[in-house]
Amino acid sequence: MPISPYVLLPRASSVQETPASEKGGGGAPAPLLGDAGLLAVPFSPDLEPEVGLPVPVAALLAHYEAEGAAGEIVEVPVAHGDAVGRVLLYGIGDGSASALRKAGAAVARRGKGRDAIRILLPEGPVAALVEGALLATYNFRIGEAKSAPVAIVEFVGDDVEAEVTRGGTIAEAVSFARDLTNTPSSIKTPAWLAERAVEHVVGTPEGGEKDGGDGVRLAAKVWDEAALLAERFGGLLAVGQGSVSPPRLVELSYRPEGATRHVVLVGKGITYDTGGLSLKPTDNMKFMKTDMAGGAVVAAVIGALASLGTRIRVTGLIAAAENSFSGTAQRPSDVITQYGGRTVEVLNTDAEGRLVLADALAYADAELEPDAVVDIATLTGAIGIALGKDLGAVFATDDGLAAELTEAAESSGEGLWRMPLIEDYVPALESSVADLANIESGTTFGATYGAGSITAALFLREFTGGRPWAHLDIAGVGRSGADEGIFSKGATGYGVRLLLEWLC
């Protein structure tokens, strides 16, 4: 499984009363390690570990100069029948969500290759710890795994069922987004992506409606190539015309009874990006199977809403296409007509994400009447240069929406930095033959104005109809280069936690 399965056990499962003469650590209860012989127990400067050990716990921590920082671990061998077990004293820092998330990930990674790890939860909100532990077990591999994560995670605590369920639901949603994004493009065509997204939400790849329980209706619809042509989704058709795998537009609907607010999420779903005739260099092309990360996030978020119980109406749009090159591919200097009638001069076919997003944004404005629109996309390499690998970018036309998303990002542990929409840069999008150009007219990326991520956002804004809108550029944060913390090498699923925190 992509993340390890988990169970919740009562706190009594972690300790057992033993005769005083056999108790370690000054008479503390001795640990029940479980079948795998691995028990993790929290501590901090304000929290003493609840575990019996062969030596006094305070002296042990002093010996290792352990301070209880988030993710700090002191490993202690203990008797486990005829074998040797391990107790992991794990630091939880200040007990904040970010500290607990880090602690959970550190502990879960210590269980790698084992049958199970038993984690004693601290008091209070622990959803972030559960989320961190499970995400650290994520594994995507086609073929036999070289080193498997822990087979099962046992969380131990009382009156924490809701917290464990929330943490598990969010981790599973992130895992689903990572799975879609990590899947090779030899499998992941636009049609395949559409089927997986629809199946995830309504249970069948054919679409239709489903009762989500608690007064919630779930629905899914897919536009194939013929429908896109009939309804004039010119951006999707232009980007996809060079590939043997035709484009798709996916609409996923979450409708709870009594909803008074409607949010539309739009995800870029480029299942592979060669750059088209404006061909990418080989090194830049290696990871382009992840160029649909935004679409994966949208599908994962819609699929998790019912479990988390939000009462906001949410519609997800995934604009899916493969940007390839062939005799039928669009050419630099082509003029296309986007959904709704705006014309665009395509000066660089590698600026394709904004073309498919523009169709979806224009459709949302014209047909869905949302109160707010948020798009998410691996849109520009420029944003990775500006903000690096730890911060996503948010561009927004509404200060309140920007503040809500930034606050949700901080709570969820996904860094986000607001970037400006600079009006002086709007002339960069002027075209002599169309309403707009898809990059700076007559130049390569950023030659005069620079700020490629800003001009890309300004382009998208043209299709939002003046509604409250935010654009999340996740090109720098959508992929991890290493197994570390909650991340595994490959897709990060960035945006799932942020958007679920915002909506739920």
Short mmCIF file of C-alpha atoms in Angstrom, two decimals:
data_model
loop_
_atom_site.label_atom_id
_atom_site.label_comp_id
_atom_site.label_asym_id
_atom_site.label_seq_id
_atom_site.Cartn_x
_atom_site.Cartn_y
_atom_site.Cartn_z
CA MET A 1 0.00 0.00 0.00
CA PRO A 2 1.22 3.58 -0.64
CA ILE A 3 1.02 4.40 3.10
CA SER A 4 1.05 1.84 5.87
CA PRO A 5 -2.30 0.80 7.34
CA TYR A 6 -3.00 1.93 10.88
CA VAL A 7 -5.14 1.11 13.91
CA LEU A 8 -6.07 2.90 17.12
CA LEU A 9 -5.56 1.06 20.42
CA PRO A 10 -6.61 2.15 23.93
CA ARG A 11 -3.87 3.55 26.17
CA ALA A 12 -4.01 0.45 28.36
CA SER A 13 -2.43 -1.41 25.43
CA SER A 14 0.88 0.41 25.94
CA VAL A 15 1.61 -0.39 29.58
CA GLN A 16 1.11 -3.18 32.05
CA GLU A 17 1.27 -3.23 35.80
CA THR A 18 4.11 -5.39 37.12
CA PRO A 19 5.32 -6.12 40.62
CA ALA A 20 7.25 -3.24 42.17
CA SER A 21 10.42 -5.32 42.33
CA GLU A 22 10.37 -5.72 38.55
CA LYS A 23 9.49 -2.16 37.65
CA GLY A 24 12.19 0.02 36.09
CA GLY A 25 12.64 3.74 36.22
CA GLY A 26 11.54 4.23 39.82
CA GLY A 27 8.33 2.24 39.75
CA ALA A 28 6.84 3.34 36.44
CA PRO A 29 4.61 0.91 34.48
CA ALA A 30 6.56 -1.41 32.19
CA PRO A 31 5.99 -1.18 28.44
CA LEU A 32 3.90 -3.48 26.29
CA LEU A 33 5.89 -3.43 23.08
CA GLY A 34 3.49 -5.32 20.85
CA ASP A 35 4.43 -8.18 18.57
CA ALA A 36 7.13 -6.21 16.76
CA GLY A 37 8.86 -5.14 19.95
CA LEU A 38 8.94 -1.43 19.11
CA LEU A 39 7.17 1.18 21.24
CA ALA A 40 7.46 4.96 20.83
CA VAL A 41 6.77 7.14 23.86
CA PRO A 42 6.55 10.96 23.77
CA PHE A 43 8.49 13.39 25.94
CA SER A 44 9.30 17.07 26.11
CA PRO A 45 10.65 19.51 28.68
CA ASP A 46 7.11 19.57 30.13
CA LEU A 47 6.21 15.91 29.63
CA GLU A 48 7.87 12.93 31.30
CA PRO A 49 7.79 9.65 29.35
CA GLU A 50 5.14 7.21 30.62
CA VAL A 51 7.22 4.07 30.46
CA GLY A 52 9.22 1.76 32.68
CA LEU A 53 12.86 1.26 31.72
CA PRO A 54 15.86 -0.60 33.17
CA VAL A 55 17.34 2.74 34.28
CA PRO A 56 15.70 5.89 35.64
CA VAL A 57 14.23 7.83 32.73
CA ALA A 58 15.41 11.22 33.97
CA ALA A 59 18.99 9.96 34.27
CA LEU A 60 18.80 8.41 30.82
CA LEU A 61 17.64 11.62 29.19
CA ALA A 62 20.29 13.59 31.03
CA HIS A 63 22.95 11.13 29.87
CA TYR A 64 22.00 11.68 26.23
CA GLU A 65 21.47 15.41 26.77
CA ALA A 66 18.01 14.93 25.31
CA GLU A 67 15.84 18.03 25.46
CA GLY A 68 12.68 16.79 23.80
CA ALA A 69 13.06 18.73 20.56
CA ALA A 70 10.60 17.75 17.83
CA GLY A 71 11.88 14.65 16.06
CA GLU A 72 14.61 13.91 18.64
CA ILE A 73 14.76 10.19 19.48
CA VAL A 74 16.49 8.26 22.24
CA GLU A 75 16.45 4.51 21.58
CA VAL A 76 16.56 2.15 24.59
CA PRO A 77 16.86 -1.65 24.41
CA VAL A 78 14.49 -3.52 26.75
CA ALA A 79 13.59 -7.12 27.43
CA HIS A 80 10.92 -8.50 25.12
CA GLY A 81 10.30 -12.10 26.05
CA ASP A 82 13.37 -14.03 25.00
CA ALA A 83 14.39 -11.27 22.60
CA VAL A 84 15.36 -7.62 22.78
CA GLY A 85 12.81 -4.93 22.04
CA ARG A 86 13.19 -1.19 21.65
CA VAL A 87 11.58 1.81 23.31
CA LEU A 88 11.87 5.04 21.35
CA LEU A 89 11.60 8.13 23.50
CA TYR A 90 10.55 10.75 20.95
CA GLY A 91 10.59 14.50 21.42
CA ILE A 92 7.49 16.53 20.63
CA GLY A 93 8.99 19.99 21.08
CA ASP A 94 6.43 22.64 21.91
CA GLY A 95 3.54 20.35 20.97
CA SER A 96 2.51 22.50 18.00
CA ALA A 97 1.12 20.92 14.85
CA SER A 98 4.41 21.40 12.99
CA ALA A 99 6.38 19.85 15.87
CA LEU A 100 4.02 16.88 16.14
CA ARG A 101 4.11 16.32 12.39
CA LYS A 102 7.91 16.25 12.47
CA ALA A 103 7.93 13.94 15.48
CA GLY A 104 5.49 11.50 13.88
CA ALA A 105 7.58 11.28 10.74
CA ALA A 106 10.80 10.69 12.65
CA VAL A 107 9.26 7.87 14.69
CA ALA A 108 7.63 6.14 11.71
CA ARG A 109 10.90 6.09 9.80
CA ARG A 110 12.48 4.17 12.70
CA GLY A 111 9.99 1.39 12.04
CA LYS A 112 11.20 0.81 8.49
CA GLY A 113 11.25 -2.88 7.58
CA ARG A 114 9.45 -3.96 10.76
CA ASP A 115 6.10 -5.70 11.10
CA ALA A 116 4.69 -2.94 13.32
CA ILE A 117 5.44 0.10 15.41
CA ARG A 118 3.34 1.13 18.40
CA ILE A 119 3.17 4.90 19.00
CA LEU A 120 1.90 6.23 22.32
CA LEU A 121 0.18 9.54 21.53
CA PRO A 122 0.57 12.63 23.71
CA GLU A 123 -2.46 14.35 25.18
CA GLY A 124 -4.32 16.96 23.12
CA PRO A 125 -4.78 17.39 19.35
CA VAL A 126 -2.71 14.73 17.60
CA ALA A 127 -4.01 14.76 14.01
CA ALA A 128 -0.75 16.31 12.78
CA LEU A 129 1.34 13.59 14.46
CA VAL A 130 -0.78 10.87 12.85
CA GLU A 131 -0.54 12.62 9.51
CA GLY A 132 3.25 12.94 9.76
CA ALA A 133 3.76 9.34 10.80
CA LEU A 134 1.65 7.93 7.97
CA LEU A 135 3.10 10.19 5.28
CA ALA A 136 6.61 9.10 6.29
CA THR A 137 5.60 5.52 5.41
CA TYR A 138 4.57 6.45 1.86
CA ASN A 139 6.19 4.25 -0.76
CA PHE A 140 5.66 4.18 -4.52
CA ARG A 141 7.43 1.52 -6.50
CA ILE A 142 6.68 -0.50 -9.62
CA GLY A 143 8.22 -3.88 -8.94
CA GLU A 144 9.65 -5.38 -5.77
CA ALA A 145 10.42 -2.89 -3.02
CA LYS A 146 14.06 -2.78 -1.92
CA SER A 147 13.20 -1.59 1.58
CA ALA A 148 9.62 -1.62 2.79
CA PRO A 149 8.15 0.82 5.31
CA VAL A 150 6.71 -0.47 8.57
CA ALA A 151 3.88 -2.87 7.82
CA ILE A 152 1.37 -1.38 10.28
CA VAL A 153 1.26 1.63 12.58
CA GLU A 154 -0.48 1.19 15.92
CA PHE A 155 -1.52 4.49 17.54
CA VAL A 156 -2.26 4.32 21.25
CA GLY A 157 -4.47 6.82 23.03
CA ASP A 158 -7.83 7.49 24.64
CA ASP A 159 -10.52 9.87 23.36
CA VAL A 160 -8.53 10.66 20.20
CA GLU A 161 -10.56 8.78 17.60
CA ALA A 162 -11.65 11.95 15.78
CA GLU A 163 -8.08 13.26 15.70
CA VAL A 164 -6.65 9.99 14.42
CA THR A 165 -9.39 9.74 11.79
CA ARG A 166 -8.70 13.28 10.56
CA GLY A 167 -4.96 12.72 10.40
CA GLY A 168 -5.44 9.43 8.59
CA THR A 169 -7.92 10.89 6.11
CA ILE A 170 -5.56 13.74 5.21
CA ALA A 171 -2.59 11.36 4.86
CA GLU A 172 -4.60 9.09 2.59
CA ALA A 173 -5.61 12.05 0.42
CA VAL A 174 -2.00 13.18 0.09
CA SER A 175 -1.00 9.62 -0.72
CA PHE A 176 -3.59 9.45 -3.51
CA ALA A 177 -2.28 12.68 -5.03
CA ARG A 178 1.28 11.37 -4.84
CA ASP A 179 0.26 8.09 -6.50
CA LEU A 180 -1.34 9.88 -9.46
CA THR A 181 1.62 12.20 -9.83
CA ASN A 182 4.28 9.48 -9.56
CA THR A 183 2.61 7.20 -12.11
CA PRO A 184 4.66 7.05 -15.34
CA SER A 185 3.19 8.81 -18.35
CA SER A 186 3.33 5.59 -20.36
CA ILE A 187 0.29 4.72 -18.22
CA LYS A 188 -0.97 8.16 -17.29
CA THR A 189 -2.75 9.53 -20.35
CA PRO A 190 -5.37 12.28 -19.98
CA ALA A 191 -8.08 9.62 -20.29
CA TRP A 192 -6.44 7.51 -17.56
CA LEU A 193 -6.13 10.52 -15.25
CA ALA A 194 -9.78 11.38 -15.84
CA GLU A 195 -10.90 7.83 -15.05
CA ARG A 196 -8.86 7.64 -11.84
CA ALA A 197 -10.12 11.01 -10.61
CA VAL A 198 -13.76 10.19 -11.37
CA GLU A 199 -13.48 6.72 -9.84
CA HIS A 200 -11.95 8.21 -6.70
CA VAL A 201 -14.90 10.53 -6.17
CA VAL A 202 -17.96 8.57 -7.32
CA GLY A 203 -16.67 5.00 -7.29
CA THR A 204 -16.84 4.26 -11.01
CA PRO A 205 -14.68 5.56 -13.90
CA GLU A 206 -17.80 6.16 -16.00
CA GLY A 207 -18.90 9.12 -13.85
CA GLY A 208 -22.41 9.93 -12.72
CA GLU A 209 -23.69 10.71 -9.21
CA LYS A 210 -23.29 9.17 -5.77
CA ASP A 211 -24.79 9.65 -2.32
CA GLY A 212 -21.91 10.76 -0.11
CA GLY A 213 -23.95 10.45 3.09
CA ASP A 214 -24.97 13.18 5.56
CA GLY A 215 -26.86 15.08 2.87
CA VAL A 216 -23.94 15.19 0.42
CA ARG A 217 -24.21 14.54 -3.31
CA LEU A 218 -21.10 13.66 -5.30
CA ALA A 219 -20.98 13.86 -9.07
CA ALA A 220 -18.47 13.63 -11.91
CA LYS A 221 -18.49 14.54 -15.59
CA VAL A 222 -15.82 14.22 -18.29
CA TRP A 223 -15.52 16.06 -21.61
CA ASP A 224 -13.81 13.90 -24.24
CA GLU A 225 -12.21 15.30 -27.38
CA ALA A 226 -15.50 15.53 -29.29
CA ALA A 227 -17.24 17.34 -26.44
CA LEU A 228 -14.31 19.73 -26.02
CA LEU A 229 -14.51 20.52 -29.72
CA ALA A 230 -18.27 20.99 -29.64
CA GLU A 231 -18.08 23.39 -26.69
CA ARG A 232 -14.97 25.18 -27.99
CA PHE A 233 -12.38 24.52 -25.33
CA GLY A 234 -9.66 25.82 -27.62
CA GLY A 235 -6.80 25.82 -25.11
CA LEU A 236 -7.14 22.17 -24.18
CA LEU A 237 -7.53 21.14 -27.80
CA ALA A 238 -4.52 23.16 -28.95
CA VAL A 239 -2.20 21.79 -26.28
CA GLY A 240 -3.38 18.23 -26.81
CA GLN A 241 -3.41 18.18 -30.61
CA GLY A 242 0.20 17.03 -30.91
CA SER A 243 -0.37 13.85 -28.89
CA VAL A 244 -1.96 10.51 -29.75
CA SER A 245 -3.67 10.73 -26.34
CA PRO A 246 -6.50 13.28 -26.60
CA PRO A 247 -7.22 15.84 -23.86
CA ARG A 248 -9.94 15.67 -21.23
CA LEU A 249 -11.72 18.10 -18.93
CA VAL A 250 -12.95 16.63 -15.65
CA GLU A 251 -15.59 18.18 -13.40
CA LEU A 252 -15.93 16.79 -9.86
CA SER A 253 -18.76 18.05 -7.66
CA TYR A 254 -19.24 17.99 -3.89
CA ARG A 255 -22.67 19.34 -2.92
CA PRO A 256 -23.72 19.30 0.75
CA GLU A 257 -27.25 20.28 1.68
CA GLY A 258 -27.57 23.83 2.94
CA ALA A 259 -24.25 25.05 1.53
CA THR A 260 -24.13 28.84 1.37
CA ARG A 261 -20.72 29.15 -0.27
CA HIS A 262 -19.37 27.71 -3.51
CA VAL A 263 -15.65 27.31 -4.19
CA VAL A 264 -14.13 26.11 -7.47
CA LEU A 265 -10.72 24.42 -7.51
CA VAL A 266 -8.91 24.22 -10.86
CA GLY A 267 -5.93 21.92 -11.39
CA LYS A 268 -3.39 21.77 -14.19
CA GLY A 269 -3.34 18.23 -15.56
CA ILE A 270 -0.52 18.05 -18.11
CA THR A 271 0.19 14.33 -17.99
CA TYR A 272 3.53 14.81 -19.74
CA ASP A 273 5.21 17.97 -20.96
CA THR A 274 7.84 17.78 -23.67
CA GLY A 275 7.43 21.50 -24.29
CA GLY A 276 5.83 20.74 -27.65
CA LEU A 277 7.65 22.23 -30.63
CA SER A 278 9.33 24.61 -28.17
CA LEU A 279 11.11 21.48 -26.97
CA LYS A 280 12.54 21.27 -23.47
CA PRO A 281 16.16 20.25 -22.86
CA THR A 282 16.49 16.60 -21.83
CA ASP A 283 17.28 17.33 -18.18
CA ASN A 284 14.22 19.56 -17.87
CA MET A 285 12.03 16.84 -19.33
CA LYS A 286 12.97 14.01 -16.97
CA PHE A 287 10.41 14.81 -14.30
CA MET A 288 7.57 16.06 -16.49
CA LYS A 289 5.31 13.16 -15.56
CA THR A 290 4.66 15.30 -12.44
CA ASP A 291 3.31 18.26 -14.44
CA MET A 292 -0.24 17.21 -13.55
CA ALA A 293 0.39 17.54 -9.79
CA GLY A 294 -2.20 20.32 -9.50
CA GLY A 295 -4.89 18.14 -11.06
CA ALA A 296 -3.98 15.30 -8.71
CA VAL A 297 -4.38 17.63 -5.74
CA VAL A 298 -7.85 18.69 -6.88
CA ALA A 299 -9.00 15.06 -7.23
CA ALA A 300 -7.56 14.15 -3.82
CA VAL A 301 -9.19 17.10 -2.09
CA ILE A 302 -12.66 16.48 -3.54
CA GLY A 303 -12.39 12.82 -2.58
CA ALA A 304 -11.64 13.66 1.07
CA LEU A 305 -14.29 16.31 1.73
CA ALA A 306 -17.11 13.97 2.71
CA SER A 307 -14.97 12.20 5.32
CA LEU A 308 -13.99 15.55 6.82
CA GLY A 309 -17.56 16.85 6.80
CA THR A 310 -17.21 20.27 5.21
CA ARG A 311 -20.49 22.06 4.43
CA ILE A 312 -19.05 24.19 1.62
CA ARG A 313 -20.00 23.35 -1.94
CA VAL A 314 -16.81 22.57 -3.87
CA THR A 315 -16.37 21.92 -7.58
CA GLY A 316 -13.10 20.60 -8.95
CA LEU A 317 -11.96 21.06 -12.55
CA ILE A 318 -8.98 19.15 -13.96
CA ALA A 319 -7.71 20.34 -17.33
CA ALA A 320 -5.83 17.30 -18.68
CA ALA A 321 -3.69 17.10 -21.81
CA GLU A 322 -0.35 15.76 -22.99
CA ASN A 323 1.94 18.40 -24.48
CA SER A 324 3.80 16.55 -27.20
CA PHE A 325 5.33 17.27 -30.61
CA SER A 326 4.34 15.86 -33.98
CA GLY A 327 3.12 16.95 -37.37
CA THR A 328 -0.19 17.95 -35.77
CA ALA A 329 1.24 19.88 -32.82
CA GLN A 330 0.48 23.58 -32.40
CA ARG A 331 3.19 25.93 -33.62
CA PRO A 332 4.71 29.09 -32.18
CA SER A 333 2.72 31.97 -33.76
CA ASP A 334 -0.54 29.98 -33.87
CA VAL A 335 -3.61 31.87 -32.65
CA ILE A 336 -6.12 29.87 -30.63
CA THR A 337 -9.56 30.73 -29.28
CA GLN A 338 -10.01 29.91 -25.62
CA TYR A 339 -13.32 28.90 -24.05
CA GLY A 340 -15.48 32.02 -23.99
CA GLY A 341 -13.96 33.60 -27.10
CA ARG A 342 -10.68 35.27 -26.05
CA THR A 343 -7.93 34.79 -28.63
CA VAL A 344 -4.34 33.98 -27.69
CA GLU A 345 -1.18 34.11 -29.77
CA VAL A 346 0.94 31.11 -28.78
CA LEU A 347 4.52 32.36 -28.86
CA ASN A 348 5.97 29.45 -26.91
CA THR A 349 4.32 26.02 -26.82
CA ASP A 350 6.09 25.25 -23.54
CA ALA A 351 3.86 27.83 -21.83
CA GLU A 352 0.99 25.39 -22.21
CA GLY A 353 -0.28 25.06 -18.64
CA ARG A 354 -1.80 28.52 -18.70
CA LEU A 355 -3.67 27.65 -21.90
CA VAL A 356 -5.49 24.66 -20.42
CA LEU A 357 -6.10 26.49 -17.13
CA ALA A 358 -7.54 29.46 -19.00
CA ASP A 359 -10.25 27.24 -20.52
CA ALA A 360 -11.18 25.83 -17.12
CA LEU A 361 -11.16 29.25 -15.40
CA ALA A 362 -13.33 30.78 -18.12
CA TYR A 363 -15.75 27.85 -17.87
CA ALA A 364 -15.93 28.23 -14.07
CA ASP A 365 -16.73 31.91 -14.41
CA ALA A 366 -19.35 31.46 -17.13
CA GLU A 367 -21.14 28.33 -15.90
CA LEU A 368 -20.50 27.65 -12.21
CA GLU A 369 -20.96 31.06 -10.55
CA PRO A 370 -18.46 30.44 -7.73
CA ASP A 371 -17.88 32.72 -4.76
CA ALA A 372 -14.15 32.09 -5.06
CA VAL A 373 -11.82 30.31 -7.48
CA VAL A 374 -8.44 28.80 -6.62
CA ASP A 375 -6.21 27.22 -9.23
CA ILE A 376 -3.16 25.09 -8.46
CA ALA A 377 -0.44 24.28 -10.96
CA THR A 378 3.19 23.41 -11.51
CA LEU A 379 3.21 26.45 -13.73
CA THR A 380 6.61 28.17 -13.92
CA GLY A 381 10.22 27.29 -13.31
CA ALA A 382 10.66 30.92 -12.32
CA ILE A 383 8.84 30.38 -9.04
CA GLY A 384 11.33 27.73 -7.98
CA ILE A 385 14.13 30.23 -8.55
CA ALA A 386 12.27 32.89 -6.57
CA LEU A 387 11.13 30.81 -3.59
CA GLY A 388 13.12 27.58 -3.68
CA LYS A 389 11.85 24.13 -2.72
CA ASP A 390 10.12 24.91 0.58
CA LEU A 391 7.62 27.63 -0.32
CA GLY A 392 4.72 27.63 -2.73
CA ALA A 393 3.46 30.91 -4.18
CA VAL A 394 0.02 32.46 -3.96
CA PHE A 395 -1.14 35.25 -6.26
CA ALA A 396 -4.56 36.66 -5.44
CA THR A 397 -6.99 39.38 -6.47
CA ASP A 398 -8.64 39.34 -3.04
CA ASP A 399 -6.77 40.14 0.19
CA GLY A 400 -9.17 38.16 2.33
CA LEU A 401 -8.79 35.04 0.19
CA ALA A 402 -5.01 35.40 0.20
CA ALA A 403 -5.02 35.70 4.01
CA GLU A 404 -7.23 32.64 4.42
CA LEU A 405 -4.98 30.52 2.22
CA THR A 406 -1.80 31.75 3.90
CA GLU A 407 -3.23 30.96 7.34
CA ALA A 408 -4.31 27.50 6.17
CA ALA A 409 -0.84 26.92 4.76
CA GLU A 410 0.78 27.74 8.09
CA SER A 411 -1.60 25.47 10.01
CA SER A 412 -1.15 22.59 7.59
CA GLY A 413 2.63 22.84 7.44
CA GLU A 414 2.76 23.72 3.75
CA GLY A 415 4.73 26.93 3.32
CA LEU A 416 3.12 29.63 1.18
CA TRP A 417 4.31 33.12 0.23
CA ARG A 418 2.14 35.81 -1.33
CA MET A 419 3.51 37.20 -4.57
CA PRO A 420 2.38 40.43 -6.27
CA LEU A 421 0.23 40.95 -9.35
CA ILE A 422 2.10 43.93 -10.78
CA GLU A 423 -0.08 46.00 -13.11
CA ASP A 424 2.94 47.53 -14.83
CA TYR A 425 3.75 44.08 -16.22
CA VAL A 426 0.40 43.65 -18.02
CA PRO A 427 1.80 45.01 -21.33
CA ALA A 428 4.03 41.93 -21.46
CA LEU A 429 0.97 39.99 -22.60
CA GLU A 430 0.05 42.26 -25.52
CA SER A 431 -0.16 40.72 -28.97
CA SER A 432 -0.37 42.47 -32.34
CA VAL A 433 -2.66 39.77 -33.77
CA ALA A 434 -4.73 38.46 -30.81
CA ASP A 435 -6.27 39.54 -27.54
CA LEU A 436 -3.31 38.17 -25.59
CA ALA A 437 0.05 36.50 -26.01
CA ASN A 438 0.86 33.48 -23.87
CA ILE A 439 4.34 34.84 -23.03
CA GLU A 440 6.01 38.21 -23.40
CA SER A 441 5.38 39.29 -26.97
CA GLY A 442 8.29 39.01 -29.37
CA THR A 443 10.75 37.65 -26.82
CA THR A 444 11.78 34.51 -25.01
CA PHE A 445 10.70 34.00 -21.40
CA GLY A 446 11.24 37.12 -19.33
CA ALA A 447 13.60 38.96 -21.67
CA THR A 448 12.25 42.46 -21.00
CA TYR A 449 9.89 42.36 -18.04
CA GLY A 450 11.29 39.27 -16.34
CA ALA A 451 9.11 37.89 -13.53
CA GLY A 452 7.85 34.91 -15.52
CA SER A 453 5.70 33.62 -12.67
CA ILE A 454 4.01 37.02 -12.29
CA THR A 455 3.22 37.42 -15.97
CA ALA A 456 1.86 33.87 -16.02
CA ALA A 457 -0.46 34.74 -13.13
CA LEU A 458 -1.53 37.94 -14.89
CA PHE A 459 -2.41 35.85 -17.95
CA LEU A 460 -4.63 33.56 -15.86
CA ARG A 461 -6.33 36.52 -14.21
CA GLU A 462 -7.70 37.54 -17.61
CA PHE A 463 -10.02 34.51 -17.54
CA THR A 464 -11.43 34.78 -14.01
CA GLY A 465 -14.20 37.28 -14.74
CA GLY A 466 -13.21 39.54 -11.86
CA ARG A 467 -14.24 36.97 -9.25
CA PRO A 468 -12.20 36.49 -6.06
CA TRP A 469 -9.36 34.32 -7.35
CA ALA A 470 -6.08 32.88 -6.16
CA HIS A 471 -3.39 31.08 -8.10
CA LEU A 472 -1.04 28.61 -6.38
CA ASP A 473 2.19 28.05 -8.31
CA ILE A 474 3.68 24.84 -6.91
CA ALA A 475 6.41 24.15 -9.48
CA GLY A 476 9.10 24.45 -6.81
CA VAL A 477 7.41 22.40 -4.09
CA GLY A 478 5.60 19.68 -6.02
CA ARG A 479 8.54 17.26 -5.97
CA SER A 480 11.06 16.10 -3.38
CA GLY A 481 14.54 14.92 -4.28
CA ALA A 482 15.03 12.80 -1.16
CA ASP A 483 13.37 10.56 1.42
CA GLU A 484 13.23 12.88 4.41
CA GLY A 485 10.65 13.73 7.05
CA ILE A 486 7.13 13.40 5.67
CA PHE A 487 8.41 13.31 2.08
CA SER A 488 9.50 10.44 -0.11
CA LYS A 489 11.54 10.97 -3.25
CA GLY A 490 9.10 12.01 -5.96
CA ALA A 491 5.77 13.77 -5.71
CA THR A 492 4.99 15.63 -2.47
CA GLY A 493 1.24 16.09 -2.86
CA TYR A 494 1.74 19.74 -1.92
CA GLY A 495 -1.57 21.58 -1.72
CA VAL A 496 -3.76 18.76 -0.43
CA ARG A 497 -3.17 19.57 3.24
CA LEU A 498 -3.38 23.31 2.63
CA LEU A 499 -6.68 23.19 0.74
CA LEU A 500 -8.28 20.69 3.14
CA GLU A 501 -7.31 22.91 6.06
CA TRP A 502 -8.87 25.88 4.26
CA LEU A 503 -12.07 24.09 3.33
CA CYS A 504 -12.53 21.95 6.45
#
